Amino acid sequence: MKDLISWEDFSKIDIRVGTIVGVTNFPEVRNPAFKLEVNFGEEIGIKKTSAQITKLYSKEDLLGKQVTAVVNFPKKQIANFMSECLILGAVDGKDVTLLQPTEVVSNGLKVS
């Protein structure tokens, strides 16, 4: 377990639900990954990110899938691409299982 954080620290993290609306291959990176476009609703809009999830998911599996993501990180350059959010997943070695709601919810809903 990592160091304990305060409730104030946790409250700074903006985790939202969004729907994947675009998926493309990302051949420019060392480890297999997809470029994703995620719709977080009217307030936030569509954000781009990359994810090393090609072992468990195909492009077809991902389109329309709801995911959870941190939306208030600064942009990060990955190869020739700017990532705008971080999709959350459970990591087991190189396998990443996406964290997602069990029911369809509105894009942009906060996770707490």
Coordinates of N, CA, C and O in Angstrom, one line a residue:
M1 N 0.8 -1.2 0.0 CA 0.0 0.0 0.0 C 0.9 1.2 0.0 O 1.9 1.3 0.6
K2 N 0.5 2.3 -0.7 CA 1.2 3.5 -0.7 C 0.9 4.4 0.5 O 0.1 4.0 1.3
D3 N 1.6 5.5 0.6 CA 1.3 6.5 1.7 C -0.1 6.9 1.7 O -0.8 7.0 0.7
L4 N -0.6 7.1 3.0 CA -2.0 7.6 3.2 C -2.1 9.0 2.6 O -1.2 9.8 2.7
I5 N -3.3 9.3 2.1 CA -3.6 10.7 1.6 C -4.7 11.2 2.5 O -5.5 10.4 3.1
S6 N -4.9 12.5 2.4 CA -6.0 13.1 3.2 C -7.3 13.1 2.3 O -7.2 12.9 1.0
W7 N -8.4 13.3 2.9 CA -9.7 13.5 2.1 C -9.5 14.7 1.2 O -10.0 14.7 0.1
E8 N -8.8 15.7 1.6 CA -8.6 16.9 0.8 C -7.8 16.5 -0.5 O -8.1 17.0 -1.5
D9 N -6.8 15.7 -0.3 CA -6.0 15.2 -1.5 C -6.9 14.4 -2.4 O -6.9 14.7 -3.6
F10 N -7.7 13.5 -1.9 CA -8.6 12.8 -2.8 C -9.6 13.6 -3.5 O -10.0 13.4 -4.6
S11 N -10.1 14.7 -2.8 CA -11.1 15.5 -3.4 C -10.6 16.3 -4.6 O -11.4 16.8 -5.4
K12 N -9.3 16.4 -4.7 CA -8.7 17.1 -5.9 C -8.8 16.3 -7.2 O -8.6 16.8 -8.3
I13 N -9.0 15.0 -7.0 CA -9.0 14.1 -8.2 C -10.4 14.1 -8.8 O -11.4 13.8 -8.1
D14 N -10.5 14.4 -10.1 CA -11.8 14.5 -10.7 C -12.0 13.3 -11.6 O -11.4 13.2 -12.7
I15 N -12.7 12.3 -11.1 CA -12.9 11.0 -11.8 C -14.4 11.1 -12.4 O -15.3 11.3 -11.7
R16 N -14.5 10.8 -13.7 CA -15.8 10.9 -14.4 C -16.0 9.6 -15.2 O -15.1 8.9 -15.6
V17 N -17.3 9.4 -15.5 CA -17.7 8.4 -16.5 C -17.8 9.0 -17.8 O -18.3 10.1 -18.0
G18 N -17.3 8.2 -18.8 CA -17.4 8.6 -20.2 C -17.6 7.4 -21.1 O -17.4 6.3 -20.7
T19 N -18.0 7.7 -22.3 CA -18.2 6.7 -23.3 C -17.2 6.8 -24.4 O -17.0 7.9 -25.0
I20 N -16.6 5.6 -24.8 CA -15.6 5.6 -25.8 C -16.3 5.8 -27.2 O -17.1 5.0 -27.5
V21 N -15.9 6.8 -27.9 CA -16.5 7.1 -29.2 C -15.6 7.0 -30.4 O -16.0 7.1 -31.5
G22 N -14.3 6.7 -30.1 CA -13.3 6.6 -31.2 C -12.2 5.7 -30.7 O -11.7 5.9 -29.6
V23 N -11.7 4.8 -31.6 CA -10.6 3.9 -31.2 C -9.8 3.7 -32.5 O -10.3 3.4 -33.5
T24 N -8.5 4.0 -32.4 CA -7.5 3.7 -33.5 C -6.3 3.1 -32.9 O -6.0 3.2 -31.7
N25 N -5.6 2.4 -33.8 CA -4.3 1.8 -33.4 C -3.3 2.9 -33.1 O -3.4 4.0 -33.6
F26 N -2.3 2.6 -32.3 CA -1.2 3.5 -31.9 C 0.1 2.8 -32.2 O 0.8 2.5 -31.2
P27 N 0.5 2.7 -33.5 CA 1.7 2.0 -33.8 C 3.0 2.7 -33.4 O 4.1 2.0 -33.4
E28 N 3.0 3.9 -33.0 CA 4.2 4.7 -32.7 C 4.8 4.4 -31.3 O 5.9 4.9 -31.0
V29 N 4.1 3.7 -30.5 CA 4.5 3.4 -29.2 C 5.2 2.0 -29.1 O 4.9 1.1 -29.9
R30 N 6.1 1.9 -28.0 CA 6.8 0.6 -27.8 C 5.8 -0.6 -27.5 O 5.9 -1.7 -28.1
N31 N 4.9 -0.3 -26.6 CA 4.0 -1.4 -26.2 C 2.7 -1.2 -26.9 O 2.2 -0.1 -27.0
P32 N 2.0 -2.3 -27.4 CA 0.8 -2.1 -28.1 C -0.2 -1.3 -27.3 O -0.5 -1.5 -26.1
A33 N -0.9 -0.4 -28.0 CA -1.9 0.5 -27.4 C -2.8 1.0 -28.4 O -2.6 0.9 -29.6
F34 N -4.0 1.5 -27.9 CA -4.9 2.2 -28.7 C -5.0 3.7 -28.4 O -4.7 4.0 -27.2
K35 N -5.3 4.5 -29.4 CA -5.7 5.9 -29.1 C -7.2 5.9 -28.9 O -7.9 5.3 -29.8
L36 N -7.7 6.5 -27.9 CA -9.1 6.5 -27.6 C -9.6 8.0 -27.5 O -8.9 8.9 -27.1
E37 N -10.9 8.1 -28.0 CA -11.6 9.4 -27.8 C -12.8 9.0 -26.9 O -13.5 8.1 -27.1
V38 N -12.9 9.8 -25.8 CA -13.9 9.5 -24.7 C -14.8 10.7 -24.6 O -14.3 11.8 -24.3
N39 N -16.1 10.5 -24.7 CA -17.1 11.6 -24.5 C -17.5 11.6 -23.0 O -18.1 10.7 -22.5
F40 N -17.2 12.8 -22.4 CA -17.5 13.0 -21.0 C -18.7 14.0 -20.8 O -18.8 14.6 -19.8
G41 N -19.5 14.1 -21.8 CA -20.7 14.9 -21.7 C -20.4 16.4 -22.1 O -19.3 16.8 -22.4
E42 N -21.5 17.2 -21.9 CA -21.4 18.6 -22.3 C -20.4 19.5 -21.6 O -19.7 20.3 -22.1
E43 N -20.3 19.3 -20.3 CA -19.4 20.1 -19.4 C -18.0 19.9 -19.8 O -17.2 20.9 -19.9
I44 N -17.5 18.7 -20.1 CA -16.1 18.4 -20.3 C -15.9 18.1 -21.8 O -14.8 18.5 -22.3
G45 N -16.8 17.5 -22.5 CA -16.6 17.2 -23.9 C -15.8 15.9 -24.2 O -15.7 15.0 -23.3
I46 N -15.2 15.9 -25.3 CA -14.4 14.7 -25.7 C -13.0 14.9 -25.4 O -12.4 15.9 -25.7
K47 N -12.4 13.9 -24.7 CA -10.9 14.0 -24.4 C -10.3 12.7 -25.0 O -10.9 11.7 -25.2
K48 N -9.0 12.9 -25.4 CA -8.2 11.9 -26.0 C -7.3 11.3 -25.0 O -6.8 12.0 -24.1
T49 N -7.0 10.0 -25.2 CA -6.0 9.3 -24.3 C -5.5 8.1 -25.1 O -6.0 7.7 -26.1
S50 N -4.5 7.5 -24.5 CA -4.0 6.2 -25.1 C -4.1 5.2 -23.9 O -4.0 5.5 -22.8
A51 N -4.2 3.9 -24.3 CA -4.3 2.9 -23.3 C -3.7 1.6 -23.8 O -4.0 1.2 -25.0
Q52 N -2.9 1.0 -23.0 CA -2.3 -0.3 -23.3 C -3.2 -1.5 -22.9 O -3.0 -2.2 -21.9
I53 N -4.3 -1.6 -23.7 CA -5.4 -2.6 -23.3 C -5.6 -3.5 -24.5 O -6.7 -4.1 -24.5
T54 N -4.7 -3.7 -25.4 CA -4.9 -4.5 -26.6 C -4.9 -6.0 -26.3 O -5.4 -6.7 -27.1
K55 N -4.4 -6.4 -25.2 CA -4.5 -7.9 -24.8 C -5.9 -8.4 -24.5 O -6.2 -9.5 -24.9
L56 N -6.7 -7.5 -23.9 CA -8.0 -8.0 -23.4 C -9.1 -7.4 -24.2 O -10.3 -7.9 -24.1
Y57 N -8.9 -6.3 -25.1 CA -9.9 -5.7 -25.8 C -9.6 -5.4 -27.2 O -8.5 -5.1 -27.6
S58 N -10.6 -5.6 -28.1 CA -10.4 -5.2 -29.5 C -11.0 -3.8 -29.7 O -11.8 -3.3 -28.8
K59 N -10.7 -3.2 -30.8 CA -11.3 -1.9 -31.1 C -12.9 -2.0 -31.1 O -13.5 -1.1 -30.6
E60 N -13.4 -3.1 -31.7 CA -14.9 -3.3 -31.7 C -15.4 -3.4 -30.3 O -16.5 -2.9 -30.0
D61 N -14.7 -4.1 -29.4 CA -15.2 -4.2 -28.0 C -15.3 -2.9 -27.3 O -16.2 -2.7 -26.5
L62 N -14.4 -2.0 -27.6 CA -14.3 -0.7 -26.9 C -15.3 0.3 -27.3 O -15.7 1.1 -26.5
L63 N -15.6 0.4 -28.6 CA -16.6 1.4 -29.1 C -17.9 1.3 -28.3 O -18.5 0.2 -28.3
G64 N -18.3 2.4 -27.7 CA -19.6 2.4 -27.0 C -19.5 2.0 -25.5 O -20.4 2.1 -24.8
K65 N -18.3 1.5 -25.1 CA -18.1 1.1 -23.7 C -17.9 2.3 -22.8 O -17.2 3.2 -23.2
Q66 N -18.6 2.3 -21.7 CA -18.4 3.3 -20.7 C -17.2 2.9 -19.8 O -17.0 1.8 -19.5
V67 N -16.4 4.0 -19.5 CA -15.2 3.8 -18.6 C -15.2 4.9 -17.6 O -15.9 5.9 -17.7
T68 N -14.2 4.7 -16.6 CA -14.0 5.8 -15.7 C -12.6 6.3 -15.9 O -11.7 5.6 -16.3
A69 N -12.4 7.6 -15.7 CA -11.1 8.3 -16.0 C -10.9 9.5 -15.1 O -11.9 10.2 -14.8
V70 N -9.6 9.8 -14.9 CA -9.3 11.0 -14.2 C -9.2 12.1 -15.3 O -8.5 11.9 -16.3
V71 N -10.0 13.1 -15.2 CA -10.0 14.1 -16.3 C -9.3 15.4 -16.0 O -9.3 16.3 -16.8
N72 N -8.7 15.5 -14.8 CA -8.1 16.8 -14.4 C -6.5 16.7 -14.3 O -5.9 17.5 -13.6
F73 N -5.9 15.7 -15.0 CA -4.5 15.7 -15.1 C -4.1 16.7 -16.2 O -4.8 16.9 -17.1
P74 N -2.8 17.2 -16.1 CA -2.3 18.0 -17.2 C -2.1 17.1 -18.4 O -1.9 15.9 -18.3
K75 N -2.1 17.7 -19.6 CA -1.8 16.9 -20.8 C -0.5 16.3 -20.7 O 0.5 16.9 -20.2
K76 N -0.3 15.1 -21.3 CA 1.0 14.4 -21.3 C 1.3 13.9 -22.7 O 0.4 13.2 -23.3
Q77 N 2.5 14.1 -23.2 CA 2.8 13.7 -24.5 C 3.3 12.2 -24.4 O 4.2 11.9 -23.6
I78 N 2.7 11.4 -25.3 CA 3.1 10.0 -25.4 C 3.4 9.8 -26.9 O 2.5 9.9 -27.7
A79 N 4.7 9.6 -27.2 CA 5.1 9.6 -28.6 C 4.7 10.9 -29.3 O 5.0 12.0 -28.8
N80 N 3.9 10.8 -30.4 CA 3.5 12.0 -31.1 C 2.1 12.4 -30.8 O 1.4 13.0 -31.6
F81 N 1.6 12.0 -29.6 CA 0.2 12.2 -29.2 C 0.1 12.8 -27.8 O 0.9 12.5 -27.0
M82 N -0.9 13.7 -27.7 CA -1.1 14.3 -26.4 C -2.3 13.7 -25.7 O -3.4 13.7 -26.1
S83 N -2.0 13.0 -24.5 CA -3.1 12.4 -23.7 C -3.7 13.4 -22.8 O -3.0 14.2 -22.2
E84 N -5.0 13.4 -22.7 CA -5.8 14.4 -22.0 C -6.5 13.9 -20.7 O -7.0 14.7 -20.0
C85 N -6.4 12.6 -20.5 CA -7.1 12.0 -19.4 C -6.4 10.6 -19.1 O -5.7 10.1 -19.9
L86 N -6.8 10.0 -18.0 CA -6.2 8.7 -17.6 C -7.4 7.8 -17.3 O -8.1 7.9 -16.3
I87 N -7.6 6.8 -18.2 CA -8.6 5.8 -18.0 C -8.1 4.8 -16.9 O -7.0 4.4 -16.9
L88 N -9.1 4.5 -16.0 CA -8.7 3.6 -14.9 C -9.0 2.2 -15.2 O -9.9 1.8 -15.8
G89 N -8.0 1.4 -14.7 CA -8.2 -0.1 -14.9 C -7.5 -0.8 -13.8 O -6.6 -0.3 -13.1
A90 N -7.8 -2.1 -13.6 CA -7.2 -3.0 -12.6 C -6.0 -3.6 -13.4 O -6.2 -4.2 -14.5
V91 N -4.8 -3.5 -12.9 CA -3.6 -4.0 -13.6 C -3.1 -5.3 -12.9 O -2.8 -5.4 -11.7
D92 N -3.0 -6.3 -13.8 CA -2.4 -7.6 -13.4 C -1.3 -7.9 -14.4 O -1.5 -8.5 -15.5
G93 N -0.1 -7.5 -14.0 CA 1.0 -7.7 -15.0 C 0.8 -6.8 -16.1 O 0.8 -5.6 -16.0
K94 N 0.7 -7.3 -17.3 CA 0.5 -6.5 -18.5 C -1.0 -6.5 -18.9 O -1.4 -5.9 -19.9
D95 N -1.9 -7.2 -18.2 CA -3.3 -7.2 -18.4 C -4.0 -6.1 -17.7 O -3.8 -6.0 -16.5
V96 N -4.8 -5.3 -18.4 CA -5.5 -4.2 -17.7 C -7.0 -4.4 -18.0 O -7.4 -4.5 -19.2
T97 N -7.8 -4.5 -16.9 CA -9.2 -4.7 -17.0 C -9.8 -3.3 -16.7 O -9.6 -2.8 -15.6
L98 N -10.6 -2.8 -17.6 CA -11.1 -1.4 -17.4 C -12.1 -1.4 -16.3 O -12.9 -2.3 -16.1
L99 N -12.1 -0.3 -15.5 CA -13.1 -0.1 -14.5 C -14.3 0.7 -15.1 O -14.1 1.7 -15.8
Q100 N -15.5 0.1 -15.0 CA -16.6 0.7 -15.6 C -17.9 0.5 -14.8 O -18.0 -0.4 -14.0
P101 N -18.9 1.4 -15.0 CA -20.1 1.2 -14.2 C -20.8 -0.1 -14.7 O -20.7 -0.6 -15.8
T102 N -21.6 -0.7 -13.8 CA -22.3 -1.9 -14.1 C -23.6 -1.6 -14.9 O -24.2 -2.5 -15.4
E103 N -24.1 -0.4 -14.8 CA -25.2 0.1 -15.6 C -24.8 1.3 -16.4 O -23.9 2.0 -16.0
V104 N -25.5 1.6 -17.5 CA -25.3 2.8 -18.3 C -25.7 4.0 -17.5 O -26.8 4.0 -17.0
V105 N -24.8 5.0 -17.4 CA -25.1 6.2 -16.7 C -24.8 7.4 -17.7 O -24.2 7.2 -18.7
S106 N -25.1 8.6 -17.3 CA -24.9 9.8 -18.1 C -23.4 10.1 -18.2 O -22.7 10.0 -17.1
N107 N -22.9 10.4 -19.4 CA -21.5 10.8 -19.5 C -21.3 12.0 -18.7 O -22.0 13.0 -18.6
G108 N -20.1 12.0 -18.0 CA -19.7 13.2 -17.2 C -20.0 13.0 -15.7 O -19.6 13.9 -14.9
L109 N -20.8 12.0 -15.3 CA -21.1 11.8 -13.9 C -19.8 11.6 -13.1 O -18.9 10.9 -13.5
K110 N -19.7 12.3 -11.9 CA -18.6 12.2 -11.1 C -18.6 10.8 -10.3 O -19.6 10.3 -10.0
V111 N -17.4 10.3 -10.1 CA -17.2 9.1 -9.3 C -16.6 9.6 -8.0 O -15.7 10.4 -7.9
S112 N -17.2 9.1 -6.9 CA -16.7 9.4 -5.6 C -16.7 8.2 -4.7 O -17.2 7.2 -5.0

